[in-house]
């Protein structure tokens, strides 16, 4: 018979069944209309968003910048390029898109300011403000800003216009990218969810150990155990 130790095997089987019962429950949409994994993901996204707000710091940096030209030609896909031209033109600067090339003339400072404004709207889940301003999907608008800033900063870097490239990268990574990733998430300070955070962490540890013991007892039940090898005397 495969089972060598019935007591260990039975204990391991009970632990295994219990483990999968809990796993099945966690996949059920009983946690506010979603499953445990999506609920946990939403919880930690909400908490991390509350600590990802860097608009004030970046805004201070942008406000202190000297006036810098934005003149350049960059390659962008058609949809992104047309959207980027639309966004840039609303700032009072000039942008045209033709044959895969976005041509920009003017100053970079108004573009940085508008990126911050639009990113702030999206971070606050106010996509309607961008929809009203540009007449396009708010996420598409923010994506166009991100793509423009990414491509433009690379060209500025190659032209040795390092201050302009750095400013674009800072606004893109610390505000535009953050706002895009967290759009639709409601921020919650960790201090307000201490109880559920501790429960989630403790449950994760206990649940992991639970599975470990289940496997250990099943193996012991079929005679697979770990023993220390006796040291050979020479």
PDB file of C-alpha atoms in Angstrom:
ATOM      1  CA  UNK A   1       0.000   0.000   0.000  1.00  0.00           C
ATOM      2  CA  UNK A   2       1.258   3.490  -0.865  1.00  0.00           C
ATOM      3  CA  UNK A   3       0.324   5.012   2.520  1.00  0.00           C
ATOM      4  CA  UNK A   4       2.987   4.182   5.113  1.00  0.00           C
ATOM      5  CA  UNK A   5       1.768   6.363   7.966  1.00  0.00           C
ATOM      6  CA  UNK A   6      -2.007   6.743   7.993  1.00  0.00           C
ATOM      7  CA  UNK A   7      -2.061   9.405  10.723  1.00  0.00           C
ATOM      8  CA  UNK A   8       0.318  11.740   8.894  1.00  0.00           C
ATOM      9  CA  UNK A   9      -1.374  11.142   5.554  1.00  0.00           C
ATOM     10  CA  UNK A  10      -4.843  11.845   6.968  1.00  0.00           C
ATOM     11  CA  UNK A  11      -3.613  15.036   8.630  1.00  0.00           C
ATOM     12  CA  UNK A  12      -1.959  16.159   5.390  1.00  0.00           C
ATOM     13  CA  UNK A  13      -5.070  15.341   3.377  1.00  0.00           C
ATOM     14  CA  UNK A  14      -7.271  17.390   5.715  1.00  0.00           C
ATOM     15  CA  UNK A  15      -4.856  20.330   5.467  1.00  0.00           C
ATOM     16  CA  UNK A  16      -4.788  20.034   1.666  1.00  0.00           C
ATOM     17  CA  UNK A  17      -8.572  19.909   1.341  1.00  0.00           C
ATOM     18  CA  UNK A  18      -8.934  22.861   3.707  1.00  0.00           C
ATOM     19  CA  UNK A  19      -6.317  24.798   1.738  1.00  0.00           C
ATOM     20  CA  UNK A  20      -8.194  24.356  -1.542  1.00  0.00           C
ATOM     21  CA  UNK A  21     -11.555  25.109   0.065  1.00  0.00           C
ATOM     22  CA  UNK A  22     -10.176  28.461   1.230  1.00  0.00           C
ATOM     23  CA  UNK A  23      -8.628  29.010  -2.209  1.00  0.00           C
ATOM     24  CA  UNK A  24     -12.005  28.341  -3.846  1.00  0.00           C
ATOM     25  CA  UNK A  25     -13.664  30.833  -1.499  1.00  0.00           C
ATOM     26  CA  UNK A  26     -11.022  33.450  -2.354  1.00  0.00           C
ATOM     27  CA  UNK A  27     -11.914  33.118  -6.034  1.00  0.00           C
ATOM     28  CA  UNK A  28     -15.588  33.775  -5.311  1.00  0.00           C
ATOM     29  CA  UNK A  29     -16.895  37.339  -5.944  1.00  0.00           C
ATOM     30  CA  UNK A  30     -17.920  37.834  -2.315  1.00  0.00           C
ATOM     31  CA  UNK A  31     -15.491  40.609  -1.392  1.00  0.00           C
ATOM     32  CA  UNK A  32     -17.413  43.704  -2.357  1.00  0.00           C
ATOM     33  CA  UNK A  33     -18.462  42.146  -5.664  1.00  0.00           C
ATOM     34  CA  UNK A  34     -14.996  40.880  -6.553  1.00  0.00           C
ATOM     35  CA  UNK A  35     -12.685  38.055  -5.507  1.00  0.00           C
ATOM     36  CA  UNK A  36     -10.071  38.218  -2.763  1.00  0.00           C
ATOM     37  CA  UNK A  37      -7.173  38.688  -5.164  1.00  0.00           C
ATOM     38  CA  UNK A  38      -8.728  41.656  -6.952  1.00  0.00           C
ATOM     39  CA  UNK A  39      -9.820  43.097  -3.606  1.00  0.00           C
ATOM     40  CA  UNK A  40      -6.289  42.816  -2.219  1.00  0.00           C
ATOM     41  CA  UNK A  41      -4.858  44.314  -5.406  1.00  0.00           C
ATOM     42  CA  UNK A  42      -7.281  47.228  -5.144  1.00  0.00           C
ATOM     43  CA  UNK A  43      -6.429  47.736  -1.478  1.00  0.00           C
ATOM     44  CA  UNK A  44      -2.686  47.976  -2.024  1.00  0.00           C
ATOM     45  CA  UNK A  45      -3.102  50.086  -5.181  1.00  0.00           C
ATOM     46  CA  UNK A  46      -5.242  52.485  -3.162  1.00  0.00           C
ATOM     47  CA  UNK A  47      -2.650  52.688  -0.401  1.00  0.00           C
ATOM     48  CA  UNK A  48       0.283  53.109  -2.773  1.00  0.00           C
ATOM     49  CA  UNK A  49      -1.529  55.862  -4.707  1.00  0.00           C
ATOM     50  CA  UNK A  50      -1.869  57.882  -1.524  1.00  0.00           C
ATOM     51  CA  UNK A  51       1.921  57.944  -1.214  1.00  0.00           C
ATOM     52  CA  UNK A  52       2.639  58.491  -4.935  1.00  0.00           C
ATOM     53  CA  UNK A  53       1.514  62.131  -5.087  1.00  0.00           C
ATOM     54  CA  UNK A  54       4.579  64.136  -6.153  1.00  0.00           C
ATOM     55  CA  UNK A  55       2.825  66.939  -7.986  1.00  0.00           C
ATOM     56  CA  UNK A  56       3.828  69.663  -5.549  1.00  0.00           C
ATOM     57  CA  UNK A  57       7.528  68.792  -5.695  1.00  0.00           C
ATOM     58  CA  UNK A  58       7.579  68.459  -9.478  1.00  0.00           C
ATOM     59  CA  UNK A  59       5.529  71.634  -9.878  1.00  0.00           C
ATOM     60  CA  UNK A  60       8.073  73.556  -7.808  1.00  0.00           C
ATOM     61  CA  UNK A  61      10.886  72.242  -9.993  1.00  0.00           C
ATOM     62  CA  UNK A  62       9.095  73.146 -13.227  1.00  0.00           C
ATOM     63  CA  UNK A  63       8.235  76.635 -11.961  1.00  0.00           C
ATOM     64  CA  UNK A  64      11.913  77.333 -11.280  1.00  0.00           C
ATOM     65  CA  UNK A  65      13.076  76.411 -14.788  1.00  0.00           C
ATOM     66  CA  UNK A  66      14.392  79.021 -17.170  1.00  0.00           C
ATOM     67  CA  UNK A  67      12.554  79.473 -20.464  1.00  0.00           C
ATOM     68  CA  UNK A  68      13.706  76.761 -22.862  1.00  0.00           C
ATOM     69  CA  UNK A  69      12.862  76.229 -26.554  1.00  0.00           C
ATOM     70  CA  UNK A  70      10.795  73.214 -27.562  1.00  0.00           C
ATOM     71  CA  UNK A  71      11.758  73.320 -31.246  1.00  0.00           C
ATOM     72  CA  UNK A  72      12.336  69.850 -32.679  1.00  0.00           C
ATOM     73  CA  UNK A  73      11.056  67.161 -34.990  1.00  0.00           C
ATOM     74  CA  UNK A  74      10.278  63.706 -33.617  1.00  0.00           C
ATOM     75  CA  UNK A  75       8.849  60.495 -34.988  1.00  0.00           C
ATOM     76  CA  UNK A  76       5.518  59.287 -33.563  1.00  0.00           C
ATOM     77  CA  UNK A  77       2.778  56.930 -34.708  1.00  0.00           C
ATOM     78  CA  UNK A  78      -0.155  58.567 -36.483  1.00  0.00           C
ATOM     79  CA  UNK A  79      -2.755  58.484 -33.702  1.00  0.00           C
ATOM     80  CA  UNK A  80      -0.306  59.505 -30.988  1.00  0.00           C
ATOM     81  CA  UNK A  81       1.275  62.172 -33.179  1.00  0.00           C
ATOM     82  CA  UNK A  82      -2.060  63.762 -34.063  1.00  0.00           C
ATOM     83  CA  UNK A  83      -3.152  63.740 -30.437  1.00  0.00           C
ATOM     84  CA  UNK A  84       0.170  65.213 -29.317  1.00  0.00           C
ATOM     85  CA  UNK A  85      -0.156  68.018 -31.881  1.00  0.00           C
ATOM     86  CA  UNK A  86      -3.657  68.755 -30.593  1.00  0.00           C
ATOM     87  CA  UNK A  87      -2.449  68.940 -26.995  1.00  0.00           C
ATOM     88  CA  UNK A  88       0.555  71.106 -27.776  1.00  0.00           C
ATOM     89  CA  UNK A  89      -1.447  73.576 -29.865  1.00  0.00           C
ATOM     90  CA  UNK A  90      -3.813  74.212 -26.946  1.00  0.00           C
ATOM     91  CA  UNK A  91      -0.849  75.589 -24.953  1.00  0.00           C
ATOM     92  CA  UNK A  92      -0.242  78.381 -27.460  1.00  0.00           C
ATOM     93  CA  UNK A  93       2.786  76.667 -28.985  1.00  0.00           C
ATOM     94  CA  UNK A  94       2.821  75.351 -32.549  1.00  0.00           C
ATOM     95  CA  UNK A  95       2.744  71.693 -33.537  1.00  0.00           C
ATOM     96  CA  UNK A  96       1.985  69.906 -36.783  1.00  0.00           C
ATOM     97  CA  UNK A  97       1.944  66.228 -37.612  1.00  0.00           C
ATOM     98  CA  UNK A  98       2.629  64.997 -41.119  1.00  0.00           C
ATOM     99  CA  UNK A  99       4.058  61.797 -42.599  1.00  0.00           C
ATOM    100  CA  UNK A 100       4.993  60.334 -39.223  1.00  0.00           C
ATOM    101  CA  UNK A 101       6.792  63.447 -37.984  1.00  0.00           C
ATOM    102  CA  UNK A 102       5.660  65.773 -35.204  1.00  0.00           C
ATOM    103  CA  UNK A 103       7.121  69.237 -35.649  1.00  0.00           C
ATOM    104  CA  UNK A 104       7.087  71.470 -32.582  1.00  0.00           C
ATOM    105  CA  UNK A 105       7.895  75.177 -32.382  1.00  0.00           C
ATOM    106  CA  UNK A 106       7.754  77.320 -29.266  1.00  0.00           C
ATOM    107  CA  UNK A 107       8.805  76.971 -25.636  1.00  0.00           C
ATOM    108  CA  UNK A 108       8.903  73.823 -23.538  1.00  0.00           C
ATOM    109  CA  UNK A 109       7.743  75.482 -20.301  1.00  0.00           C
ATOM    110  CA  UNK A 110       4.042  75.812 -21.258  1.00  0.00           C
ATOM    111  CA  UNK A 111       4.084  72.168 -22.336  1.00  0.00           C
ATOM    112  CA  UNK A 112       5.464  71.066 -18.980  1.00  0.00           C
ATOM    113  CA  UNK A 113       2.866  73.173 -17.184  1.00  0.00           C
ATOM    114  CA  UNK A 114       0.025  71.637 -19.198  1.00  0.00           C
ATOM    115  CA  UNK A 115       1.336  68.119 -18.656  1.00  0.00           C
ATOM    116  CA  UNK A 116       1.207  68.762 -14.927  1.00  0.00           C
ATOM    117  CA  UNK A 117      -2.334  70.143 -15.127  1.00  0.00           C
ATOM    118  CA  UNK A 118      -3.626  67.230 -17.201  1.00  0.00           C
ATOM    119  CA  UNK A 119      -1.810  64.649 -15.090  1.00  0.00           C
ATOM    120  CA  UNK A 120      -3.290  66.181 -11.951  1.00  0.00           C
ATOM    121  CA  UNK A 121      -6.803  65.907 -13.371  1.00  0.00           C
ATOM    122  CA  UNK A 122      -6.225  62.245 -14.174  1.00  0.00           C
ATOM    123  CA  UNK A 123      -4.612  61.538 -10.802  1.00  0.00           C
ATOM    124  CA  UNK A 124      -7.758  62.976  -9.213  1.00  0.00           C
ATOM    125  CA  UNK A 125      -9.847  60.694 -11.481  1.00  0.00           C
ATOM    126  CA  UNK A 126     -11.269  63.697 -13.312  1.00  0.00           C
ATOM    127  CA  UNK A 127     -10.914  62.415 -16.855  1.00  0.00           C
ATOM    128  CA  UNK A 128     -13.935  64.476 -17.889  1.00  0.00           C
ATOM    129  CA  UNK A 129     -11.786  67.614 -17.700  1.00  0.00           C
ATOM    130  CA  UNK A 130      -9.499  66.268 -20.436  1.00  0.00           C
ATOM    131  CA  UNK A 131     -12.429  64.980 -22.457  1.00  0.00           C
ATOM    132  CA  UNK A 132     -13.993  68.455 -22.411  1.00  0.00           C
ATOM    133  CA  UNK A 133     -10.710  70.225 -23.176  1.00  0.00           C
ATOM    134  CA  UNK A 134      -9.525  68.065 -26.073  1.00  0.00           C
ATOM    135  CA  UNK A 135     -12.524  66.068 -27.235  1.00  0.00           C
ATOM    136  CA  UNK A 136     -10.600  62.793 -27.086  1.00  0.00           C
ATOM    137  CA  UNK A 137     -10.405  59.918 -24.630  1.00  0.00           C
ATOM    138  CA  UNK A 138      -8.624  61.195 -21.483  1.00  0.00           C
ATOM    139  CA  UNK A 139      -6.330  58.174 -21.292  1.00  0.00           C
ATOM    140  CA  UNK A 140      -5.397  58.660 -24.945  1.00  0.00           C
ATOM    141  CA  UNK A 141      -4.572  62.290 -24.178  1.00  0.00           C
ATOM    142  CA  UNK A 142      -2.323  61.405 -21.261  1.00  0.00           C
ATOM    143  CA  UNK A 143      -0.699  58.630 -23.280  1.00  0.00           C
ATOM    144  CA  UNK A 144       0.070  61.160 -26.031  1.00  0.00           C
ATOM    145  CA  UNK A 145       1.757  63.429 -23.475  1.00  0.00           C
ATOM    146  CA  UNK A 146       3.792  60.471 -22.210  1.00  0.00           C
ATOM    147  CA  UNK A 147       4.883  59.406 -25.685  1.00  0.00           C
ATOM    148  CA  UNK A 148       5.734  62.960 -26.694  1.00  0.00           C
ATOM    149  CA  UNK A 149       7.779  63.551 -23.544  1.00  0.00           C
ATOM    150  CA  UNK A 150       9.591  60.233 -23.933  1.00  0.00           C
ATOM    151  CA  UNK A 151      10.536  60.798 -27.574  1.00  0.00           C
ATOM    152  CA  UNK A 152      11.306  64.487 -27.103  1.00  0.00           C
ATOM    153  CA  UNK A 153      13.589  63.942 -24.101  1.00  0.00           C
ATOM    154  CA  UNK A 154      15.671  61.429 -26.081  1.00  0.00           C
ATOM    155  CA  UNK A 155      16.125  63.918 -28.915  1.00  0.00           C
ATOM    156  CA  UNK A 156      16.987  66.730 -26.513  1.00  0.00           C
ATOM    157  CA  UNK A 157      19.547  64.473 -24.849  1.00  0.00           C
ATOM    158  CA  UNK A 158      21.164  63.681 -28.201  1.00  0.00           C
ATOM    159  CA  UNK A 159      21.273  67.425 -28.907  1.00  0.00           C
ATOM    160  CA  UNK A 160      22.998  67.882 -25.511  1.00  0.00           C
ATOM    161  CA  UNK A 161      20.090  69.930 -24.184  1.00  0.00           C
ATOM    162  CA  UNK A 162      20.289  68.038 -20.933  1.00  0.00           C
ATOM    163  CA  UNK A 163      18.243  70.412 -18.758  1.00  0.00           C
ATOM    164  CA  UNK A 164      15.274  70.196 -21.122  1.00  0.00           C
ATOM    165  CA  UNK A 165      15.547  66.412 -21.362  1.00  0.00           C
ATOM    166  CA  UNK A 166      15.743  66.079 -17.575  1.00  0.00           C
ATOM    167  CA  UNK A 167      12.699  68.315 -17.045  1.00  0.00           C
ATOM    168  CA  UNK A 168      10.624  66.297 -19.508  1.00  0.00           C
ATOM    169  CA  UNK A 169      11.653  63.002 -17.938  1.00  0.00           C
ATOM    170  CA  UNK A 170      10.843  64.222 -14.448  1.00  0.00           C
ATOM    171  CA  UNK A 171       7.346  65.371 -15.395  1.00  0.00           C
ATOM    172  CA  UNK A 172       6.733  62.245 -17.460  1.00  0.00           C
ATOM    173  CA  UNK A 173       7.839  59.665 -14.880  1.00  0.00           C
ATOM    174  CA  UNK A 174       6.737  61.355 -11.645  1.00  0.00           C
ATOM    175  CA  UNK A 175       3.367  62.766 -12.697  1.00  0.00           C
ATOM    176  CA  UNK A 176       2.086  61.711 -16.143  1.00  0.00           C
ATOM    177  CA  UNK A 177       3.043  58.051 -15.763  1.00  0.00           C
ATOM    178  CA  UNK A 178       1.806  57.885 -12.179  1.00  0.00           C
ATOM    179  CA  UNK A 179      -1.512  59.510 -13.083  1.00  0.00           C
ATOM    180  CA  UNK A 180      -2.037  57.143 -16.016  1.00  0.00           C
ATOM    181  CA  UNK A 181      -1.298  54.030 -13.951  1.00  0.00           C
ATOM    182  CA  UNK A 182      -3.489  55.082 -11.020  1.00  0.00           C
ATOM    183  CA  UNK A 183      -6.403  56.507 -13.017  1.00  0.00           C
ATOM    184  CA  UNK A 184      -9.648  55.243 -11.503  1.00  0.00           C
ATOM    185  CA  UNK A 185      -8.049  54.245  -8.190  1.00  0.00           C
ATOM    186  CA  UNK A 186      -9.236  56.060  -5.064  1.00  0.00           C
ATOM    187  CA  UNK A 187      -6.303  56.837  -2.734  1.00  0.00           C
ATOM    188  CA  UNK A 188      -6.466  55.710   0.888  1.00  0.00           C
ATOM    189  CA  UNK A 189      -3.812  56.524   3.529  1.00  0.00           C
ATOM    190  CA  UNK A 190      -2.286  53.394   5.055  1.00  0.00           C
ATOM    191  CA  UNK A 191      -3.074  54.766   8.521  1.00  0.00           C
ATOM    192  CA  UNK A 192      -6.790  54.345   7.782  1.00  0.00           C
ATOM    193  CA  UNK A 193      -6.479  50.665   6.806  1.00  0.00           C
ATOM    194  CA  UNK A 194      -4.018  49.333   9.384  1.00  0.00           C
ATOM    195  CA  UNK A 195      -6.325  46.514  10.485  1.00  0.00           C
ATOM    196  CA  UNK A 196      -6.984  45.047   7.045  1.00  0.00           C
ATOM    197  CA  UNK A 197      -3.325  45.454   6.049  1.00  0.00           C
ATOM    198  CA  UNK A 198      -2.143  43.500   9.087  1.00  0.00           C
ATOM    199  CA  UNK A 199      -4.798  40.847   8.467  1.00  0.00           C
ATOM    200  CA  UNK A 200      -3.725  40.462   4.830  1.00  0.00           C
ATOM    201  CA  UNK A 201      -0.057  40.106   5.745  1.00  0.00           C
ATOM    202  CA  UNK A 202      -0.696  37.653   8.593  1.00  0.00           C
ATOM    203  CA  UNK A 203      -3.088  35.632   6.438  1.00  0.00           C
ATOM    204  CA  UNK A 204      -0.501  35.429   3.650  1.00  0.00           C
ATOM    205  CA  UNK A 205       2.133  34.057   6.046  1.00  0.00           C
ATOM    206  CA  UNK A 206      -0.257  31.595   7.711  1.00  0.00           C
ATOM    207  CA  UNK A 207      -1.702  30.418   4.387  1.00  0.00           C
ATOM    208  CA  UNK A 208       1.771  29.795   2.976  1.00  0.00           C
ATOM    209  CA  UNK A 209       2.832  27.829   6.065  1.00  0.00           C
ATOM    210  CA  UNK A 210      -0.469  25.931   5.889  1.00  0.00           C
ATOM    211  CA  UNK A 211       0.371  24.634   2.408  1.00  0.00           C
ATOM    212  CA  UNK A 212       3.891  23.762   3.498  1.00  0.00           C
ATOM    213  CA  UNK A 213       2.623  21.637   6.386  1.00  0.00           C
ATOM    214  CA  UNK A 214       0.066  19.954   4.104  1.00  0.00           C
ATOM    215  CA  UNK A 215       2.786  18.842   1.686  1.00  0.00           C
ATOM    216  CA  UNK A 216       5.083  17.816   4.539  1.00  0.00           C
ATOM    217  CA  UNK A 217       2.435  15.606   6.159  1.00  0.00           C
ATOM    218  CA  UNK A 218       1.384  14.033   2.848  1.00  0.00           C
ATOM    219  CA  UNK A 219       4.969  13.111   2.075  1.00  0.00           C
ATOM    220  CA  UNK A 220       5.446  11.747   5.586  1.00  0.00           C
ATOM    221  CA  UNK A 221       2.294   9.700   5.101  1.00  0.00           C
ATOM    222  CA  UNK A 222       3.715   7.959   2.026  1.00  0.00           C
ATOM    223  CA  UNK A 223       7.056   7.394   3.696  1.00  0.00           C
ATOM    224  CA  UNK A 224       9.023  10.285   2.197  1.00  0.00           C
ATOM    225  CA  UNK A 225      10.810  11.939   5.084  1.00  0.00           C
ATOM    226  CA  UNK A 226      13.960  13.957   5.560  1.00  0.00           C
ATOM    227  CA  UNK A 227      16.561  12.414   7.848  1.00  0.00           C
ATOM    228  CA  UNK A 228      20.011  13.534   8.793  1.00  0.00           C
ATOM    229  CA  UNK A 229      22.716  11.393   7.242  1.00  0.00           C
ATOM    230  CA  UNK A 230      24.981   9.830   9.812  1.00  0.00           C
ATOM    231  CA  UNK A 231      28.523  11.162   9.737  1.00  0.00           C
ATOM    232  CA  UNK A 232      30.982   8.548   8.586  1.00  0.00           C
ATOM    233  CA  UNK A 233      33.974   7.972  10.807  1.00  0.00           C
ATOM    234  CA  UNK A 234      37.314   7.791   9.050  1.00  0.00           C
TER     235      UNK A 234
END
